[in-house]
Tab-separated table of C-alpha atoms in Angstrom:
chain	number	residue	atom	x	y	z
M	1	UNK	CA	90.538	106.373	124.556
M	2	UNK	CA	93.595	104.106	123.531
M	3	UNK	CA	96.653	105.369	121.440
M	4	UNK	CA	96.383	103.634	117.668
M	5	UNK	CA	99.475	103.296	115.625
M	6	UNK	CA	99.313	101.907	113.016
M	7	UNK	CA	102.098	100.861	109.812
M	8	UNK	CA	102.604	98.570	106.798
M	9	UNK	CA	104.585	97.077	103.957
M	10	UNK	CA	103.903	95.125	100.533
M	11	UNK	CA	107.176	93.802	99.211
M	12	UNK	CA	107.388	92.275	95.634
M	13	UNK	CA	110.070	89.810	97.069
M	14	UNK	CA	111.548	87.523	93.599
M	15	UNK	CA	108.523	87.030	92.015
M	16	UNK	CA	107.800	89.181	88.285
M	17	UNK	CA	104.441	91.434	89.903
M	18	UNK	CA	103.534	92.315	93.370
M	19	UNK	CA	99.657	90.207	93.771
M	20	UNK	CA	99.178	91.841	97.467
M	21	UNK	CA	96.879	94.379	98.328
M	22	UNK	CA	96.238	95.991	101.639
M	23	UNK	CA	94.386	99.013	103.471
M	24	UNK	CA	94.596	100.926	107.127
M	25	UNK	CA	92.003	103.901	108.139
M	26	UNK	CA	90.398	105.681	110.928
M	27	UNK	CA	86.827	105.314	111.498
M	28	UNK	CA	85.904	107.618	113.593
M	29	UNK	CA	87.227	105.964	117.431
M	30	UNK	CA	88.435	102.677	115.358
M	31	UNK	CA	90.985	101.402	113.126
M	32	UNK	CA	90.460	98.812	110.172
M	33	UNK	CA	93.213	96.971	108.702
M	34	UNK	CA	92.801	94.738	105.647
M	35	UNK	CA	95.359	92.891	103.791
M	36	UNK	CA	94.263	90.526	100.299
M	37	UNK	CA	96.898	87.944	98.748
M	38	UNK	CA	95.910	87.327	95.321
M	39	UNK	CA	96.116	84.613	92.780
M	40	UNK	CA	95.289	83.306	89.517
M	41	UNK	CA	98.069	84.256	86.842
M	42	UNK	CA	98.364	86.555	83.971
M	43	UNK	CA	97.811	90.000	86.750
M	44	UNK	CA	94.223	88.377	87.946
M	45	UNK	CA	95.845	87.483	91.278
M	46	UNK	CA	96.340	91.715	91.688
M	47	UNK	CA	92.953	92.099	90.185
M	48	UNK	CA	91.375	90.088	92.872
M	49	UNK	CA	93.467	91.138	95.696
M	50	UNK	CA	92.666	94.910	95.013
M	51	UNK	CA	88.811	94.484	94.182
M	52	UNK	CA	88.596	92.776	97.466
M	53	UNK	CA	90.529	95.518	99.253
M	54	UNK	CA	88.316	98.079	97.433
M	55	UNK	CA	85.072	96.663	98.483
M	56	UNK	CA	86.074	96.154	101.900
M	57	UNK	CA	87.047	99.761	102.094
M	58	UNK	CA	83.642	100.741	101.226
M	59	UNK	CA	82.131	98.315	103.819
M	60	UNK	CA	83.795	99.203	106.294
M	61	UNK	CA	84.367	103.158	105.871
M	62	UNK	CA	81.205	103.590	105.483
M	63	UNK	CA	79.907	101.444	108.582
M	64	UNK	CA	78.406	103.028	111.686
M	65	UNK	CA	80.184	101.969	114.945
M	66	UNK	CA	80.503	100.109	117.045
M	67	UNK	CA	81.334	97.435	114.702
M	68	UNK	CA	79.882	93.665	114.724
M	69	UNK	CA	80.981	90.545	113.730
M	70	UNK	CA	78.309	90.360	110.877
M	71	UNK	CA	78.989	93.469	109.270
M	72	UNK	CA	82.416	92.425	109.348
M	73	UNK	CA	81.171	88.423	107.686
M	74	UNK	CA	78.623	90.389	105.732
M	75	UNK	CA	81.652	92.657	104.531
M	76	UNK	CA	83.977	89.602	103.076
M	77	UNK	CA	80.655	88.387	101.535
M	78	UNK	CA	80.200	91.129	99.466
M	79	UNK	CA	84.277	91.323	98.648
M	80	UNK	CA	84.408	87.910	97.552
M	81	UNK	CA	80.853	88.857	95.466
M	82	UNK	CA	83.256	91.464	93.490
M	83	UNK	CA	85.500	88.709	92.632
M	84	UNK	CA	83.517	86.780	91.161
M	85	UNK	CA	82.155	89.625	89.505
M	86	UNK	CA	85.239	90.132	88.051
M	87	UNK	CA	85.973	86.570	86.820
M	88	UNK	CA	82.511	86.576	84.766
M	89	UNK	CA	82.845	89.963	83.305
M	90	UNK	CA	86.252	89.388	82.471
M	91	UNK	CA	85.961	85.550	81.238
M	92	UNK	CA	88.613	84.488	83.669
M	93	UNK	CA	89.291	81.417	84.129
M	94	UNK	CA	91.573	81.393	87.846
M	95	UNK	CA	90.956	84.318	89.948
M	96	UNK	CA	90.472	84.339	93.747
M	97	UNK	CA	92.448	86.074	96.827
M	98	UNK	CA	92.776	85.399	100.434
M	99	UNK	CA	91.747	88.000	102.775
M	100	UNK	CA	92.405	88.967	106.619
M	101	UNK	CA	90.619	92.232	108.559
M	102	UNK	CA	90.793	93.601	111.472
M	103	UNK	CA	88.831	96.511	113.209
M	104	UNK	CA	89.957	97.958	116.429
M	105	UNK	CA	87.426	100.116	118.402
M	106	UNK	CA	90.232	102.388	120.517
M	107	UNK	CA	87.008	104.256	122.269
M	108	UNK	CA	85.284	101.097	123.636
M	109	UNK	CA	88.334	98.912	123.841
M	110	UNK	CA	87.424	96.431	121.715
M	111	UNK	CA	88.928	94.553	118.480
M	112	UNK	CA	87.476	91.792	116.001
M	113	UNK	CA	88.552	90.194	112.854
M	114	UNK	CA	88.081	87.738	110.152
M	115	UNK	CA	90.073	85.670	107.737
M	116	UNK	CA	89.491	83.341	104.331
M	117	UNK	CA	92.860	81.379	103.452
M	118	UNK	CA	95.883	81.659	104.781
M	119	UNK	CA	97.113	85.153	105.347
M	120	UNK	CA	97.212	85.881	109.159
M	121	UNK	CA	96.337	87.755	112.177
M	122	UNK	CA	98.556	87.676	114.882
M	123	UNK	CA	97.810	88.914	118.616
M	124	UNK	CA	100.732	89.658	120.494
M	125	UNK	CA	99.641	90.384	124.306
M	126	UNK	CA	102.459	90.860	127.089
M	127	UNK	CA	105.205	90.574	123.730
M	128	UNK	CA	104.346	86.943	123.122
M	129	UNK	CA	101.818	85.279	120.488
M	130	UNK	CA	98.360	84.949	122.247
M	131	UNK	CA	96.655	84.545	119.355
M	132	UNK	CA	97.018	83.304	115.222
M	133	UNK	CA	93.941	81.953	112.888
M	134	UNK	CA	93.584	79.322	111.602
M	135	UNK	CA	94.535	78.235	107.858
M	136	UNK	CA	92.123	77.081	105.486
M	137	UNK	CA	94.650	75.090	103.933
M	138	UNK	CA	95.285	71.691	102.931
M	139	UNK	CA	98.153	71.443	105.247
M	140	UNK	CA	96.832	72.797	108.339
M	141	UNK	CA	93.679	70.059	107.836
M	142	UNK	CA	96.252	67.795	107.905
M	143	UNK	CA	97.667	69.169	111.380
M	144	UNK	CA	94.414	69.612	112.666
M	145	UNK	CA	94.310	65.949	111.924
M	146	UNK	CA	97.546	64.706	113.260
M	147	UNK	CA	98.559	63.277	110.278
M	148	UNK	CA	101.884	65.916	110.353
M	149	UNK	CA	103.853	68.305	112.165
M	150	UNK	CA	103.828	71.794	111.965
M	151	UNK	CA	107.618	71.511	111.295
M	152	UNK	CA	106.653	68.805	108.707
M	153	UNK	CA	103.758	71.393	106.682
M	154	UNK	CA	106.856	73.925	106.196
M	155	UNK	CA	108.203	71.337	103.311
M	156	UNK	CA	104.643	69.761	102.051
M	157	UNK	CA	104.589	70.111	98.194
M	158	UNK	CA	100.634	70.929	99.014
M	159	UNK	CA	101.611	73.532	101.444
M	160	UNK	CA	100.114	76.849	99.283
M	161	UNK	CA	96.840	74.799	98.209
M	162	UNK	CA	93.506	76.621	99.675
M	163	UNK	CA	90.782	74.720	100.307
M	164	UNK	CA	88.981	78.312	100.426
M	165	UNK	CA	89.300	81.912	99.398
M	166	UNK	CA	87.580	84.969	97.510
M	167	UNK	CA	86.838	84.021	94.228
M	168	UNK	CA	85.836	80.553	94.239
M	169	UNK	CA	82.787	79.096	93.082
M	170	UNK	CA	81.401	76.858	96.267
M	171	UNK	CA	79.914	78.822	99.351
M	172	UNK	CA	82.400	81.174	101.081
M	173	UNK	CA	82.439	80.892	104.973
M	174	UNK	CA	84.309	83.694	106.551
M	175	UNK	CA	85.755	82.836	110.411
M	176	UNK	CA	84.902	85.817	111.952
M	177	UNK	CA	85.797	85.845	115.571
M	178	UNK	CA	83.603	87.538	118.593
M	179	UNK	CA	84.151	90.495	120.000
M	180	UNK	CA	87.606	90.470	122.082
M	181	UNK	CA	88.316	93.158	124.724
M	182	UNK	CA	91.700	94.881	124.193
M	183	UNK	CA	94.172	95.354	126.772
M	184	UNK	CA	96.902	98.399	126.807
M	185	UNK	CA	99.764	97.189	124.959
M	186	UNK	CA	98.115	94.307	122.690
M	187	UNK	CA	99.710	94.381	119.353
M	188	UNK	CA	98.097	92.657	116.119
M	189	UNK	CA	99.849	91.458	113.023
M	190	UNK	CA	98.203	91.264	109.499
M	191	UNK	CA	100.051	89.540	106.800
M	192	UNK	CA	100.056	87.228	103.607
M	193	UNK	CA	101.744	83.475	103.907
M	194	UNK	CA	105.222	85.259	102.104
M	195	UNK	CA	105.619	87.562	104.736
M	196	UNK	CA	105.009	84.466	108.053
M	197	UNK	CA	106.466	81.684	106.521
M	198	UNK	CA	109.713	83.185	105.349
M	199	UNK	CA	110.353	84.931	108.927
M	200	UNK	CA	108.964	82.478	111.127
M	201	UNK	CA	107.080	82.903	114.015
M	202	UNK	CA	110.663	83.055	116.490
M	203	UNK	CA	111.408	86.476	114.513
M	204	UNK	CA	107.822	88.056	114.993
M	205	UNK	CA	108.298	88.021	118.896
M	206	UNK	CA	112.129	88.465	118.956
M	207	UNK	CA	112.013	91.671	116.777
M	208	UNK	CA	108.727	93.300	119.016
M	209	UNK	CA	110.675	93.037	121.882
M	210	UNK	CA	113.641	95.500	120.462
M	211	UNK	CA	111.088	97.644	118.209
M	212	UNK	CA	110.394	101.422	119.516
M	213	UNK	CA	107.582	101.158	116.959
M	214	UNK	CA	105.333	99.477	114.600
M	215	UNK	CA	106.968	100.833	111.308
M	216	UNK	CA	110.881	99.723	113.080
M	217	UNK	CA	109.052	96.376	113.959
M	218	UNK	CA	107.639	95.808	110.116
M	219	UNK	CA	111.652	96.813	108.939
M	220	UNK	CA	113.046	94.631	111.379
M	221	UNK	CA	110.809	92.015	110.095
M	222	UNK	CA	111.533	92.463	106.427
M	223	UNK	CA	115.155	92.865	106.929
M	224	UNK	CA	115.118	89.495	108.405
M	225	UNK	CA	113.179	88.009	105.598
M	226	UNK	CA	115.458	89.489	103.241
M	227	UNK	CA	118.755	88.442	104.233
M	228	UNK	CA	117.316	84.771	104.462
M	229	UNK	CA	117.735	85.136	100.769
M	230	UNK	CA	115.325	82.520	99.586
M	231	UNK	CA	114.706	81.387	96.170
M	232	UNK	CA	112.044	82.704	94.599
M	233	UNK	CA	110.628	84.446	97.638
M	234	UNK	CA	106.912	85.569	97.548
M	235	UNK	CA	105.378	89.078	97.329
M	236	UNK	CA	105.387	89.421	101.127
M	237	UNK	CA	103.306	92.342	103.003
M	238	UNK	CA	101.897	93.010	106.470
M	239	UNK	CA	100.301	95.547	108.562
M	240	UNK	CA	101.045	96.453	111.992
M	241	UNK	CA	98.583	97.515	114.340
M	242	UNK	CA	99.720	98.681	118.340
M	243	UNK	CA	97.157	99.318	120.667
M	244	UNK	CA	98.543	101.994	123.390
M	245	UNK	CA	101.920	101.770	124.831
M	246	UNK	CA	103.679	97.996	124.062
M	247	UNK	CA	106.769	96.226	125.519
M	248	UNK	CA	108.888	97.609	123.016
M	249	UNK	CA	112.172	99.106	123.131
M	250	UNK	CA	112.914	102.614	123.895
M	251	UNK	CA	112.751	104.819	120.834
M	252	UNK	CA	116.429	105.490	120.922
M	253	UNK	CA	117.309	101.918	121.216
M	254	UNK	CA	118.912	100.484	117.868
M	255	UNK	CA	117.675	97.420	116.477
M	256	UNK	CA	119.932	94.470	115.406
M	257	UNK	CA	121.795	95.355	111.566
M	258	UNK	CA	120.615	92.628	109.077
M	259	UNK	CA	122.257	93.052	106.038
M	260	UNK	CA	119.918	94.261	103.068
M	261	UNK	CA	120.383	93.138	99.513
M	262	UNK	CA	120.627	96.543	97.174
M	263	UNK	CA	118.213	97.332	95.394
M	264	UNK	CA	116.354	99.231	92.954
M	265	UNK	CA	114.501	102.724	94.222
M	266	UNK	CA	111.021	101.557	95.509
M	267	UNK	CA	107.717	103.643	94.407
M	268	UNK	CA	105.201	104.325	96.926
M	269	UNK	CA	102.153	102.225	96.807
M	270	UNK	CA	99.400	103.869	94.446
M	271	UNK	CA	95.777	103.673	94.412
M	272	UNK	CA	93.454	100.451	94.061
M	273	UNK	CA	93.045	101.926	90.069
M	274	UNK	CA	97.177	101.399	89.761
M	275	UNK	CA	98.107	98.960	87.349
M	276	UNK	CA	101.830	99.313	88.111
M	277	UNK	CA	101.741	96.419	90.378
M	278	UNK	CA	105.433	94.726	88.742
M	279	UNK	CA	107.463	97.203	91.631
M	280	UNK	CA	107.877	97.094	95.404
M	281	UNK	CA	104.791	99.069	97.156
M	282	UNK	CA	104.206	100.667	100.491
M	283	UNK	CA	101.620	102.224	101.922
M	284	UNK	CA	101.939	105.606	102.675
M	285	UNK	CA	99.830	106.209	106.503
């Protein structure tokens, strides 16, 4: 059976509350990973990241392997069902969250995933990208179109506009992929739009290759996110998921110093019930 590790990080970046939610457990043989960026205002952007989180849990704890791509679809059906939920008993107004899950099956040697919006899975394979979804975003409709460059989306004033997520009222189409086979040393990436577009996807490659392991990889990562020192930078989160032994560094190898701004003591991240969402959170594996 294949070696799991797995590790993650939820950073509150300039922005008043923290609106990203994420999860990581064993199932038995497997691994899921799921990781919600929320939006709407007022704390209903938490509210529907972690009600999405919390009903994914369910589905997918409580699922009997090996896992499908339908209970997976089926799974973000019923998550984006507790939104909703949650914006008519609650007489909100602007609710919704993006959502991206993974589910590794370390026995049979097999992963799968699914996505609605624009956070991201990333395969690594070999220590480059192999593999990144696919936005549901106005901008990437207009790259899919040729109409603009990549390198052109990064300054679009549309460039955070969904055209879907959890939470909205028109039919909710989840892009599930099909079962992939896994190969010894693939490495997966799970994490919201503040967490790729502020490191860029040079940095997610660059810092793999010197990384003895997932939770120095994730640091690496948000050290180099942090001393870019952008203006009002996003909550930014991501979970890291290595499948047996990767291209890494050695374990005593030191990475590259990037200096860290100070700051404040951070609290670890709570359960889905916390309302203390306004300070940095981790989550404890």
């Amino acid at each position: 059976m294949l070696k799991i590790r797995v590790a993650a990080c939820s950073e509150r970046g300039q922005r008043a509350t923290n609106e990203d939610a994420l999860v990581a457990h064993e199932n038995g043989p497997g691994w899921y990973a799921v990781l919600a960026d929320g939006a709407g205002g007022h704390r209903n952007g938490a509210e529907a990241a972690r009600r999405a989180i919390h009903r994914m849990q369910i589905s997918l704890g409580d699922a009997t392997l090996p896992w499908r791509p339908e209970l997976l679809t089926d799974a973000v059906l019923a998550a984006h069902e507790d939104v909703r939920r949650g914006i008519d008993a609650h007489g909100r107004e602007r609710m919704h969250t993006t959502l991206v899950a993974l589910c590794v099956d370390a026995q049979r040697r097999f992963a799968l995933w699914t996505h609605v919006g624009d956070s991201r899975l990333y395969r690594l394979r070999r220590g480059d990208i192999d593999t990144v979804t696919n936005d549901d975003s106005v901008v990437q409709r207009l790259i899919d179109a040729g109409l603009i460059t990549p390198a052109q989306a990064e300054d679009h004033p549309h460039k955070n506009h969904l055209v879907a997520a959890l939470g909205i009222d028109d039919e909710l189409e989840p892009h599930t992929s099909r079962v992939e086979p896994l190969e010894e040393g693939d490495v997966f990436l799970l994490c919201s739009d503040g967490w790729w577009a502020s490191a860029g996807e040079t940095v997610i490659p660059d810092t793999l290759r010197m990384a003895p392991d997932p939770e120095a990889w994730l640091e690496a990562m948000r050290r180099a996110i942090e001393a870019r020192g952008l203006p009002n930078q996003d909550n930014f989160s991501a979970i890291a998921v290595w499948v047996g032994e990767t291209l890494g560094a050695p374990r005593d190898s030191e990475l590259p110093t990037v200096a860290r701004p100070a700051a404040a003591s951070e609290p670890e991240l709570g359960s889905l019930d916390d309302e203390d969402d306004e300070s940095t959170r981790r989550m404890p594996l």
